[in-house]
Short mmCIF file of N, CA and C in Angstrom, two decimals:
data_model
loop_
_atom_site.label_atom_id
_atom_site.label_comp_id
_atom_site.label_asym_id
_atom_site.label_seq_id
_atom_site.Cartn_x
_atom_site.Cartn_y
_atom_site.Cartn_z
N MET A 1 -11.89 -5.95 -26.86
CA MET A 1 -10.77 -6.88 -26.41
C MET A 1 -11.00 -6.82 -24.50
N SER A 2 -10.91 -8.06 -23.93
CA SER A 2 -10.83 -8.00 -22.68
C SER A 2 -9.46 -7.87 -22.26
N LYS A 3 -9.60 -7.35 -20.94
CA LYS A 3 -8.35 -7.05 -20.13
C LYS A 3 -7.84 -7.93 -19.60
N LYS A 4 -6.59 -8.26 -19.68
CA LYS A 4 -5.62 -9.38 -19.10
C LYS A 4 -5.03 -9.09 -18.06
N TYR A 5 -5.18 -10.24 -16.98
CA TYR A 5 -4.57 -10.27 -15.66
C TYR A 5 -3.65 -11.23 -15.37
N ALA A 6 -3.03 -10.91 -14.61
CA ALA A 6 -1.79 -12.18 -14.02
C ALA A 6 -2.33 -12.43 -12.80
N LYS A 7 -2.17 -13.95 -12.45
CA LYS A 7 -2.50 -14.72 -11.35
C LYS A 7 -1.24 -15.18 -10.76
N MET A 8 -0.98 -15.19 -9.43
CA MET A 8 0.12 -16.09 -8.63
C MET A 8 -0.93 -16.97 -7.47
N LEU A 9 -0.42 -18.16 -7.42
CA LEU A 9 -1.03 -18.69 -6.08
C LEU A 9 -0.37 -18.72 -4.97
N TYR A 10 -1.05 -18.43 -3.86
CA TYR A 10 -0.19 -18.34 -2.68
C TYR A 10 -0.62 -19.21 -1.45
N LYS A 11 0.52 -19.89 -1.12
CA LYS A 11 0.06 -21.05 -0.02
C LYS A 11 -0.24 -20.31 1.61
N SER A 12 -1.15 -19.91 1.51
CA SER A 12 -1.62 -19.38 3.19
C SER A 12 -1.99 -20.35 4.23
N PRO A 13 -1.63 -20.20 5.65
CA PRO A 13 -2.18 -20.74 6.40
C PRO A 13 -3.63 -21.38 6.66
N ILE A 14 -4.36 -20.86 5.84
CA ILE A 14 -6.03 -20.69 5.89
C ILE A 14 -6.00 -21.14 4.61
N GLY A 15 -5.33 -21.62 3.86
CA GLY A 15 -5.65 -22.35 2.43
C GLY A 15 -4.82 -21.32 1.11
N PRO A 16 -5.16 -22.29 -0.06
CA PRO A 16 -4.37 -21.41 -1.12
C PRO A 16 -5.20 -20.36 -1.53
N LEU A 17 -4.32 -19.21 -1.83
CA LEU A 17 -5.21 -18.06 -2.14
C LEU A 17 -4.55 -17.51 -3.55
N SER A 18 -5.84 -17.19 -4.27
CA SER A 18 -5.54 -16.85 -5.78
C SER A 18 -5.22 -15.28 -5.66
N LEU A 19 -4.10 -14.58 -6.08
CA LEU A 19 -3.83 -13.13 -6.23
C LEU A 19 -4.11 -12.84 -7.63
N VAL A 20 -4.76 -11.80 -7.98
CA VAL A 20 -4.96 -11.54 -9.54
C VAL A 20 -4.78 -10.02 -9.66
N ALA A 21 -3.78 -9.61 -10.58
CA ALA A 21 -3.42 -7.97 -10.56
C ALA A 21 -3.40 -7.89 -12.25
N ASP A 22 -3.70 -6.53 -12.86
CA ASP A 22 -3.49 -6.24 -13.93
C ASP A 22 -1.68 -5.66 -13.82
N ASP A 23 -1.34 -4.78 -14.65
CA ASP A 23 -0.07 -4.26 -14.60
C ASP A 23 -0.06 -3.31 -13.56
N HIS A 24 -0.98 -2.28 -13.04
CA HIS A 24 -0.93 -1.47 -12.24
C HIS A 24 -1.61 -1.90 -10.86
N TYR A 25 -2.56 -2.37 -10.67
CA TYR A 25 -3.53 -2.65 -9.61
C TYR A 25 -3.70 -4.38 -9.24
N LEU A 26 -3.75 -4.22 -7.71
CA LEU A 26 -4.39 -5.62 -7.47
C LEU A 26 -5.90 -5.75 -7.66
N PHE A 27 -6.20 -6.68 -8.24
CA PHE A 27 -7.38 -6.91 -8.67
C PHE A 27 -8.36 -7.55 -7.77
N GLY A 28 -7.89 -8.60 -7.00
CA GLY A 28 -8.58 -9.14 -5.93
C GLY A 28 -7.73 -10.51 -5.32
N ILE A 29 -8.24 -10.90 -4.22
CA ILE A 29 -7.71 -12.28 -3.68
C ILE A 29 -8.83 -13.02 -3.30
N TRP A 30 -8.60 -14.07 -3.39
CA TRP A 30 -9.56 -15.22 -3.29
C TRP A 30 -9.09 -16.33 -2.68
N ILE A 31 -9.97 -17.16 -1.93
CA ILE A 31 -9.08 -18.50 -1.57
C ILE A 31 -10.09 -19.66 -2.63
N GLU A 32 -9.59 -20.47 -2.89
CA GLU A 32 -9.95 -21.28 -3.96
C GLU A 32 -11.17 -21.88 -3.87
N GLU A 33 -11.53 -22.40 -2.67
CA GLU A 33 -13.00 -23.42 -2.85
C GLU A 33 -14.04 -22.63 -2.58
N LYS A 34 -13.98 -21.40 -2.69
CA LYS A 34 -15.42 -20.67 -2.28
C LYS A 34 -15.96 -20.34 -3.44
N SER A 35 -17.28 -19.86 -3.18
CA SER A 35 -17.94 -19.82 -4.51
C SER A 35 -18.02 -18.36 -5.27
N ASP A 36 -17.10 -17.57 -4.50
CA ASP A 36 -16.98 -16.18 -5.05
C ASP A 36 -15.60 -16.25 -5.96
N PHE A 37 -15.08 -17.40 -5.95
CA PHE A 37 -13.60 -17.60 -6.54
C PHE A 37 -13.47 -16.83 -7.79
N GLU A 38 -12.64 -15.78 -7.93
CA GLU A 38 -12.27 -14.83 -9.15
C GLU A 38 -13.45 -14.46 -9.82
N LYS A 39 -14.38 -14.09 -8.93
CA LYS A 39 -15.64 -13.43 -9.31
C LYS A 39 -15.42 -12.25 -10.24
N GLY A 40 -15.82 -12.18 -11.70
CA GLY A 40 -15.84 -11.13 -12.46
C GLY A 40 -14.84 -11.40 -13.67
N LEU A 41 -14.10 -12.73 -13.41
CA LEU A 41 -12.97 -13.00 -14.12
C LEU A 41 -13.43 -14.03 -15.04
N SER A 42 -12.92 -14.44 -16.09
CA SER A 42 -13.04 -15.74 -17.25
C SER A 42 -11.61 -16.23 -17.42
N GLU A 43 -11.51 -17.61 -17.55
CA GLU A 43 -10.19 -18.24 -17.58
C GLU A 43 -9.43 -17.42 -18.80
N ASN A 44 -10.13 -17.03 -19.73
CA ASN A 44 -9.50 -16.29 -20.82
C ASN A 44 -8.75 -14.91 -20.71
N ASP A 45 -9.03 -14.30 -19.51
CA ASP A 45 -8.61 -13.13 -18.82
C ASP A 45 -7.20 -13.21 -17.83
N VAL A 46 -7.10 -14.61 -17.50
CA VAL A 46 -6.17 -14.56 -16.73
C VAL A 46 -4.85 -15.69 -16.86
N THR A 47 -3.68 -15.28 -16.74
CA THR A 47 -2.82 -16.01 -17.01
C THR A 47 -1.63 -16.17 -15.79
N VAL A 48 -1.41 -17.32 -15.57
CA VAL A 48 -0.75 -17.77 -14.49
C VAL A 48 0.81 -17.23 -14.52
N VAL A 49 1.32 -16.74 -13.58
CA VAL A 49 2.80 -16.30 -13.60
C VAL A 49 3.67 -16.72 -12.32
N GLU A 50 4.77 -16.69 -12.70
CA GLU A 50 5.70 -17.05 -11.60
C GLU A 50 6.07 -15.73 -10.86
N SER A 51 6.17 -14.57 -11.63
CA SER A 51 6.61 -13.54 -10.86
C SER A 51 5.72 -12.17 -11.59
N HIS A 52 5.63 -11.40 -10.75
CA HIS A 52 5.02 -10.13 -11.28
C HIS A 52 4.97 -8.78 -10.08
N PRO A 53 5.20 -7.62 -10.94
CA PRO A 53 5.66 -6.62 -9.45
C PRO A 53 4.68 -6.47 -8.61
N ILE A 54 3.46 -6.50 -9.11
CA ILE A 54 2.22 -5.97 -8.13
C ILE A 54 2.22 -6.99 -7.40
N LEU A 55 2.16 -8.72 -7.89
CA LEU A 55 1.78 -9.71 -7.13
C LEU A 55 3.00 -10.04 -6.20
N ASN A 56 4.15 -9.79 -6.66
CA ASN A 56 5.37 -10.09 -5.47
C ASN A 56 5.24 -9.03 -4.35
N GLN A 57 4.67 -7.97 -4.54
CA GLN A 57 4.53 -6.88 -3.42
C GLN A 57 3.38 -7.40 -2.76
N ILE A 58 2.36 -7.96 -3.15
CA ILE A 58 1.20 -8.31 -2.29
C ILE A 58 1.56 -9.77 -1.67
N THR A 59 2.49 -10.52 -2.19
CA THR A 59 2.91 -11.83 -1.50
C THR A 59 3.83 -11.28 -0.16
N SER A 60 4.59 -10.07 -0.67
CA SER A 60 5.48 -9.93 0.49
C SER A 60 4.52 -9.15 1.73
N TYR A 61 3.48 -8.40 1.37
CA TYR A 61 2.61 -7.98 2.32
C TYR A 61 2.02 -9.33 3.41
N LEU A 62 1.40 -10.38 2.56
CA LEU A 62 0.95 -11.39 2.92
C LEU A 62 1.91 -12.27 4.00
N GLU A 63 3.17 -12.17 3.46
CA GLU A 63 4.24 -13.08 4.18
C GLU A 63 4.20 -12.44 5.72
N THR A 64 4.58 -10.91 5.80
CA THR A 64 4.47 -10.16 6.79
C THR A 64 3.45 -10.38 7.81
N TYR A 65 2.08 -10.29 6.96
CA TYR A 65 1.06 -10.82 7.89
C TYR A 65 0.77 -11.89 8.49
N PHE A 66 1.19 -13.13 8.04
CA PHE A 66 1.20 -14.30 8.62
C PHE A 66 2.32 -14.51 9.60
N LYS A 67 3.24 -13.53 9.48
CA LYS A 67 4.41 -13.52 10.62
C LYS A 67 3.73 -12.99 11.91
N GLU A 68 2.36 -12.38 11.81
CA GLU A 68 1.79 -11.44 12.79
C GLU A 68 2.63 -10.48 13.12
N GLN A 69 2.74 -9.49 11.88
CA GLN A 69 3.44 -8.57 11.99
C GLN A 69 2.69 -7.41 11.37
N ASP A 70 2.31 -6.35 12.07
CA ASP A 70 1.41 -5.24 11.72
C ASP A 70 2.35 -4.50 10.57
N GLN A 71 1.86 -3.77 9.54
CA GLN A 71 2.41 -2.94 8.56
C GLN A 71 1.35 -2.00 8.15
N ASP A 72 1.86 -1.08 7.50
CA ASP A 72 1.30 0.00 6.92
C ASP A 72 0.83 -0.37 5.29
N LEU A 73 -0.52 -0.24 5.36
CA LEU A 73 -0.80 -0.99 3.98
C LEU A 73 -1.50 0.18 3.05
N SER A 74 -1.14 1.60 3.36
CA SER A 74 -1.57 2.66 2.60
C SER A 74 -1.22 2.78 1.53
N GLY A 75 -0.07 1.92 1.15
CA GLY A 75 0.31 2.26 -0.17
C GLY A 75 0.11 0.87 -1.21
N LEU A 76 -1.05 0.02 -0.83
CA LEU A 76 -1.39 -0.93 -1.41
C LEU A 76 -2.03 -0.50 -2.82
N PRO A 77 -1.57 -0.83 -4.01
CA PRO A 77 -2.14 -0.59 -5.34
C PRO A 77 -3.41 -1.41 -5.61
N LEU A 78 -4.39 -0.83 -5.04
CA LEU A 78 -5.77 -1.20 -5.21
C LEU A 78 -6.59 -1.17 -6.38
N ALA A 79 -7.20 -1.74 -7.06
CA ALA A 79 -7.83 -1.56 -8.45
C ALA A 79 -8.92 -0.47 -7.90
N PRO A 80 -9.25 0.39 -9.13
CA PRO A 80 -10.42 1.40 -8.61
C PRO A 80 -11.57 0.58 -9.08
N VAL A 81 -11.91 -0.01 -8.14
CA VAL A 81 -13.42 -0.74 -8.31
C VAL A 81 -14.27 -0.27 -7.33
N GLY A 82 -15.72 -0.74 -7.63
CA GLY A 82 -16.60 -0.52 -6.66
C GLY A 82 -17.47 0.81 -6.50
N SER A 83 -18.53 1.14 -5.98
CA SER A 83 -19.17 2.32 -5.90
C SER A 83 -18.55 3.09 -4.79
N ASP A 84 -19.21 4.41 -5.07
CA ASP A 84 -18.52 5.31 -3.90
C ASP A 84 -18.77 4.71 -2.60
N PHE A 85 -19.93 4.47 -2.39
CA PHE A 85 -20.23 3.94 -1.02
C PHE A 85 -19.49 2.73 -0.52
N GLU A 86 -19.21 1.64 -1.25
CA GLU A 86 -18.33 0.55 -1.12
C GLU A 86 -16.97 1.29 -0.86
N LYS A 87 -16.44 2.12 -1.71
CA LYS A 87 -14.99 2.68 -1.51
C LYS A 87 -15.03 3.23 -0.27
N ARG A 88 -16.08 4.14 0.21
CA ARG A 88 -15.94 4.76 1.54
C ARG A 88 -15.69 3.49 2.69
N VAL A 89 -16.63 2.69 2.56
CA VAL A 89 -16.59 1.67 3.78
C VAL A 89 -15.15 0.58 3.76
N TRP A 90 -14.60 0.46 2.19
CA TRP A 90 -13.45 -0.17 2.19
C TRP A 90 -12.10 0.52 2.65
N ASN A 91 -12.31 2.02 2.59
CA ASN A 91 -11.15 2.60 3.28
C ASN A 91 -11.23 2.88 4.70
N TYR A 92 -12.53 2.76 5.00
CA TYR A 92 -12.59 2.60 6.75
C TYR A 92 -11.89 1.11 7.01
N LEU A 93 -12.40 0.23 6.24
CA LEU A 93 -11.68 -0.98 6.83
C LEU A 93 -10.13 -1.20 6.93
N ARG A 94 -9.77 -0.24 5.94
CA ARG A 94 -7.87 -0.23 6.03
C ARG A 94 -7.47 0.67 7.15
N GLY A 95 -8.37 1.45 7.77
CA GLY A 95 -7.83 1.92 9.10
C GLY A 95 -8.07 1.29 10.23
N ILE A 96 -8.79 -0.03 10.23
CA ILE A 96 -8.96 -0.81 11.36
C ILE A 96 -7.60 -1.34 11.71
N PRO A 97 -6.82 -1.09 12.77
CA PRO A 97 -5.58 -1.55 13.29
C PRO A 97 -5.58 -3.34 13.25
N PHE A 98 -4.56 -3.95 13.15
CA PHE A 98 -4.02 -5.13 13.29
C PHE A 98 -4.66 -5.68 14.75
N GLY A 99 -5.26 -6.76 15.04
CA GLY A 99 -5.59 -7.27 16.48
C GLY A 99 -6.77 -6.30 16.91
N GLN A 100 -7.55 -5.44 16.21
CA GLN A 100 -8.61 -4.70 16.86
C GLN A 100 -9.81 -5.00 15.91
N THR A 101 -10.99 -4.93 16.51
CA THR A 101 -12.16 -5.15 15.79
C THR A 101 -13.03 -3.99 16.01
N VAL A 102 -14.09 -3.95 14.78
CA VAL A 102 -15.13 -2.84 14.88
C VAL A 102 -16.33 -3.58 14.70
N THR A 103 -17.74 -3.27 14.71
CA THR A 103 -18.81 -3.69 14.54
C THR A 103 -19.51 -3.19 13.14
N TYR A 104 -20.07 -3.72 12.48
CA TYR A 104 -21.12 -3.09 11.66
C TYR A 104 -21.82 -2.01 12.15
N GLY A 105 -22.41 -1.83 12.96
CA GLY A 105 -22.97 -0.76 13.56
C GLY A 105 -22.21 0.74 13.95
N GLN A 106 -20.75 -0.05 14.27
CA GLN A 106 -20.09 1.23 14.50
C GLN A 106 -19.57 1.81 13.52
N ILE A 107 -19.44 0.80 12.30
CA ILE A 107 -18.88 1.84 10.88
C ILE A 107 -20.07 2.62 10.49
N ALA A 108 -21.42 1.94 10.42
CA ALA A 108 -22.52 2.91 10.01
C ALA A 108 -22.52 4.24 10.77
N LYS A 109 -22.38 4.34 12.04
CA LYS A 109 -22.57 5.30 12.88
C LYS A 109 -21.22 6.28 12.37
N ASP A 110 -20.16 5.89 12.35
CA ASP A 110 -19.01 6.47 12.04
C ASP A 110 -19.15 7.28 10.73
N LEU A 111 -19.49 6.61 9.72
CA LEU A 111 -19.66 7.00 8.53
C LEU A 111 -21.02 7.68 8.13
N GLN A 112 -21.85 7.89 9.10
CA GLN A 112 -23.21 8.58 9.20
C GLN A 112 -24.26 7.71 7.94
N VAL A 113 -24.02 6.44 8.11
CA VAL A 113 -25.01 5.83 7.40
C VAL A 113 -26.00 5.01 8.15
N ALA A 114 -27.24 5.06 7.64
CA ALA A 114 -28.42 4.84 8.40
C ALA A 114 -28.56 3.32 8.59
N SER A 115 -27.80 2.64 7.88
CA SER A 115 -28.01 1.08 7.81
C SER A 115 -26.69 0.20 7.78
N ALA A 116 -26.61 -0.43 9.06
CA ALA A 116 -25.49 -1.46 9.28
C ALA A 116 -25.77 -2.47 8.38
N GLN A 117 -26.83 -3.01 7.70
CA GLN A 117 -26.63 -3.66 6.77
C GLN A 117 -26.17 -3.35 5.23
N ALA A 118 -26.28 -2.05 5.33
CA ALA A 118 -25.54 -1.43 3.79
C ALA A 118 -24.31 -1.70 4.05
N VAL A 119 -23.82 -1.33 5.10
CA VAL A 119 -22.28 -1.48 5.58
C VAL A 119 -21.95 -3.10 5.22
N GLY A 120 -22.65 -3.74 5.87
CA GLY A 120 -22.52 -5.28 5.70
C GLY A 120 -22.39 -5.76 4.44
N GLY A 121 -23.29 -5.05 3.39
CA GLY A 121 -23.08 -5.74 1.97
C GLY A 121 -21.78 -5.15 1.43
N ALA A 122 -21.55 -3.93 1.60
CA ALA A 122 -20.25 -3.35 0.99
C ALA A 122 -19.33 -4.37 1.71
N VAL A 123 -19.25 -4.52 3.02
CA VAL A 123 -17.84 -5.35 3.43
C VAL A 123 -17.72 -6.57 2.67
N GLY A 124 -19.12 -7.31 2.64
CA GLY A 124 -19.09 -8.49 1.84
C GLY A 124 -18.50 -8.45 0.23
N ARG A 125 -18.60 -7.48 -0.18
CA ARG A 125 -18.09 -7.23 -1.72
C ARG A 125 -16.32 -6.96 -1.76
N ASN A 126 -16.00 -6.56 -0.64
CA ASN A 126 -14.66 -6.32 -0.44
C ASN A 126 -14.01 -7.24 -1.28
N PRO A 127 -13.09 -7.01 -2.31
CA PRO A 127 -12.36 -7.91 -3.22
C PRO A 127 -10.79 -8.24 -2.57
N TRP A 128 -10.49 -7.76 -1.63
CA TRP A 128 -8.95 -7.80 -1.31
C TRP A 128 -8.98 -8.32 0.30
N SER A 129 -9.64 -9.39 0.44
CA SER A 129 -9.91 -9.90 1.99
C SER A 129 -8.40 -10.22 2.43
N ILE A 130 -8.28 -9.82 3.70
CA ILE A 130 -6.96 -9.95 4.64
C ILE A 130 -6.27 -8.62 4.47
N LEU A 131 -5.92 -8.28 3.24
CA LEU A 131 -5.14 -7.01 3.29
C LEU A 131 -6.18 -5.81 3.42
N VAL A 132 -7.32 -5.58 3.21
CA VAL A 132 -8.37 -4.69 3.52
C VAL A 132 -9.47 -5.75 4.35
N PRO A 133 -8.87 -5.43 5.69
CA PRO A 133 -9.34 -6.54 6.57
C PRO A 133 -10.89 -6.36 7.15
N CYS A 134 -11.64 -6.98 6.32
CA CYS A 134 -12.99 -7.09 6.40
C CYS A 134 -13.27 -8.12 7.58
N HIS A 135 -12.04 -9.03 7.87
CA HIS A 135 -12.40 -10.16 8.95
C HIS A 135 -12.70 -9.48 10.37
N ARG A 136 -12.38 -8.14 10.49
CA ARG A 136 -12.16 -7.31 11.72
C ARG A 136 -13.38 -6.72 12.01
N VAL A 137 -14.40 -6.85 10.98
CA VAL A 137 -15.81 -6.52 11.39
C VAL A 137 -16.75 -7.79 11.90
N LEU A 138 -17.16 -7.02 13.01
CA LEU A 138 -18.16 -8.28 13.85
C LEU A 138 -19.47 -7.65 14.11
N GLY A 139 -20.56 -8.56 14.44
CA GLY A 139 -21.95 -8.45 14.50
C GLY A 139 -22.08 -7.49 15.86
N ALA A 140 -23.37 -7.28 16.34
CA ALA A 140 -23.50 -6.50 17.55
C ALA A 140 -22.85 -7.46 18.74
N GLY A 141 -22.28 -6.71 19.57
CA GLY A 141 -21.81 -7.44 21.12
C GLY A 141 -20.62 -8.21 20.72
N GLY A 142 -20.12 -7.85 19.38
CA GLY A 142 -18.55 -8.50 19.15
C GLY A 142 -18.89 -9.80 18.90
N CYS A 143 -20.18 -10.53 18.28
CA CYS A 143 -20.20 -11.72 17.60
C CYS A 143 -19.85 -11.89 16.32
N LEU A 144 -19.02 -12.87 16.12
CA LEU A 144 -18.45 -13.52 15.08
C LEU A 144 -19.80 -13.76 13.93
N THR A 145 -19.75 -12.81 12.91
CA THR A 145 -20.80 -13.18 11.89
C THR A 145 -20.35 -12.68 10.44
N GLY A 146 -20.84 -13.15 9.51
CA GLY A 146 -20.55 -13.04 8.11
C GLY A 146 -19.10 -12.62 7.89
N TYR A 147 -18.83 -13.91 6.49
CA TYR A 147 -17.34 -13.73 6.12
C TYR A 147 -17.38 -14.69 4.69
N ALA A 148 -17.16 -13.85 3.71
CA ALA A 148 -17.36 -14.80 2.46
C ALA A 148 -16.36 -16.10 2.29
N TRP A 149 -15.39 -16.30 2.95
CA TRP A 149 -14.67 -17.35 3.11
C TRP A 149 -14.97 -18.38 4.44
N GLY A 150 -16.01 -17.74 4.97
CA GLY A 150 -16.64 -18.88 6.08
C GLY A 150 -16.26 -18.37 7.59
N LEU A 151 -16.83 -18.46 8.57
CA LEU A 151 -16.40 -18.02 9.88
C LEU A 151 -15.35 -18.88 10.53
N GLU A 152 -15.13 -20.26 10.02
CA GLU A 152 -13.73 -20.71 10.71
C GLU A 152 -12.67 -20.07 10.32
N LYS A 153 -12.54 -19.41 8.95
CA LYS A 153 -11.32 -18.68 8.48
C LYS A 153 -11.41 -17.41 9.13
N LYS A 154 -12.62 -16.68 9.47
CA LYS A 154 -12.36 -15.43 9.77
C LYS A 154 -12.02 -15.67 11.76
N ALA A 155 -12.35 -16.84 12.25
CA ALA A 155 -11.98 -16.75 13.56
C ALA A 155 -10.41 -17.19 13.52
N TRP A 156 -9.77 -17.83 12.67
CA TRP A 156 -8.63 -18.20 12.81
C TRP A 156 -7.98 -16.77 12.48
N LEU A 157 -8.33 -15.91 11.57
CA LEU A 157 -7.47 -14.68 11.39
C LEU A 157 -7.60 -13.50 12.58
N LEU A 158 -8.63 -13.76 13.24
CA LEU A 158 -8.80 -12.87 14.44
C LEU A 158 -7.86 -13.50 15.76
N ARG A 159 -8.17 -14.79 15.74
CA ARG A 159 -7.04 -15.40 16.73
C ARG A 159 -5.75 -15.35 16.31
N HIS A 160 -5.56 -15.21 15.19
CA HIS A 160 -3.92 -14.92 14.70
C HIS A 160 -3.65 -13.67 15.02
N GLU A 161 -4.46 -12.71 14.99
CA GLU A 161 -4.24 -11.16 15.37
C GLU A 161 -4.22 -10.84 16.95
N GLY A 162 -4.78 -11.84 17.60
CA GLY A 162 -4.86 -11.95 19.17
C GLY A 162 -6.29 -11.01 19.38
N ALA A 163 -7.24 -10.79 18.40
CA ALA A 163 -8.13 -10.07 18.56
C ALA A 163 -9.42 -10.79 19.51
N SER A 164 -10.41 -10.04 20.26
CA SER A 164 -11.41 -10.84 20.76
C SER A 164 -12.55 -10.66 19.91
N TYR A 165 -13.41 -11.81 20.17
CA TYR A 165 -14.73 -11.79 19.64
C TYR A 165 -15.65 -12.85 20.50
N GLN A 166 -16.70 -12.63 20.07
CA GLN A 166 -17.91 -13.54 20.83
C GLN A 166 -18.34 -14.80 19.85
N GLU A 167 -17.98 -15.89 20.23
CA GLU A 167 -18.62 -17.31 19.46
C GLU A 167 -20.15 -16.98 19.31
N ASN A 168 -21.18 -17.23 18.37
CA ASN A 168 -22.31 -17.44 18.27
C ASN A 168 -22.83 -18.44 18.99
N LYS A 169 -23.87 -18.14 19.73
CA LYS A 169 -24.59 -19.25 20.47
C LYS A 169 -25.66 -19.99 19.88
N LYS A 170 -25.62 -21.48 19.70
CA LYS A 170 -26.80 -21.83 18.70
C LYS A 170 -27.60 -22.24 19.38
#
C-alpha cells in the first residue's frame, strides 16, 4: 500500500507552488512548470486539500517570507528523507540567514568535504526550496549558478531578500 499525501497550491510571486505533506512532515515544495515537479509522487498518492495542519503552517511561513520578513525556521516539520550527506548539507542551508549568501566552495570547506560539486548535487536535491534556502548558494566569486527552478527565479528570490550576487557574463 502506498503512502498518502495532502497537497495544497500556493500562489507565490514567482509562480504557483505545490506544497505536499503527509500527516507529520512537509514532503516537498515544487513550482508547477519545472521538470522535477512532484518528483517521487504519483497522482494516486496525492489528494488536493483546502486545509491541512502541516500545509497551513507552511503557507504561513511562505506568507511571512514573501512579506520580506525573516523568521525562525528551525521548527519546520521536514520529512526525514535524503542521505546522511544530503541531510548535512540541507541542515547547513537552513543556517544561512535571510539576505545572505554563501558559495558551494564555502559549504564544502565548512563541512570538510573535498568536492564543491558534491555539495552542489546535494543542494540541487533539496526538496524544500525557499524554506531550506538553496537559492542563497552561489558559485565561485558570488556568481549566480544552478537552481532547479531556473536562474530567473533564483535572482528574484535573492533580490527579494536584498542579497548581492554577480550576474554570469556570457
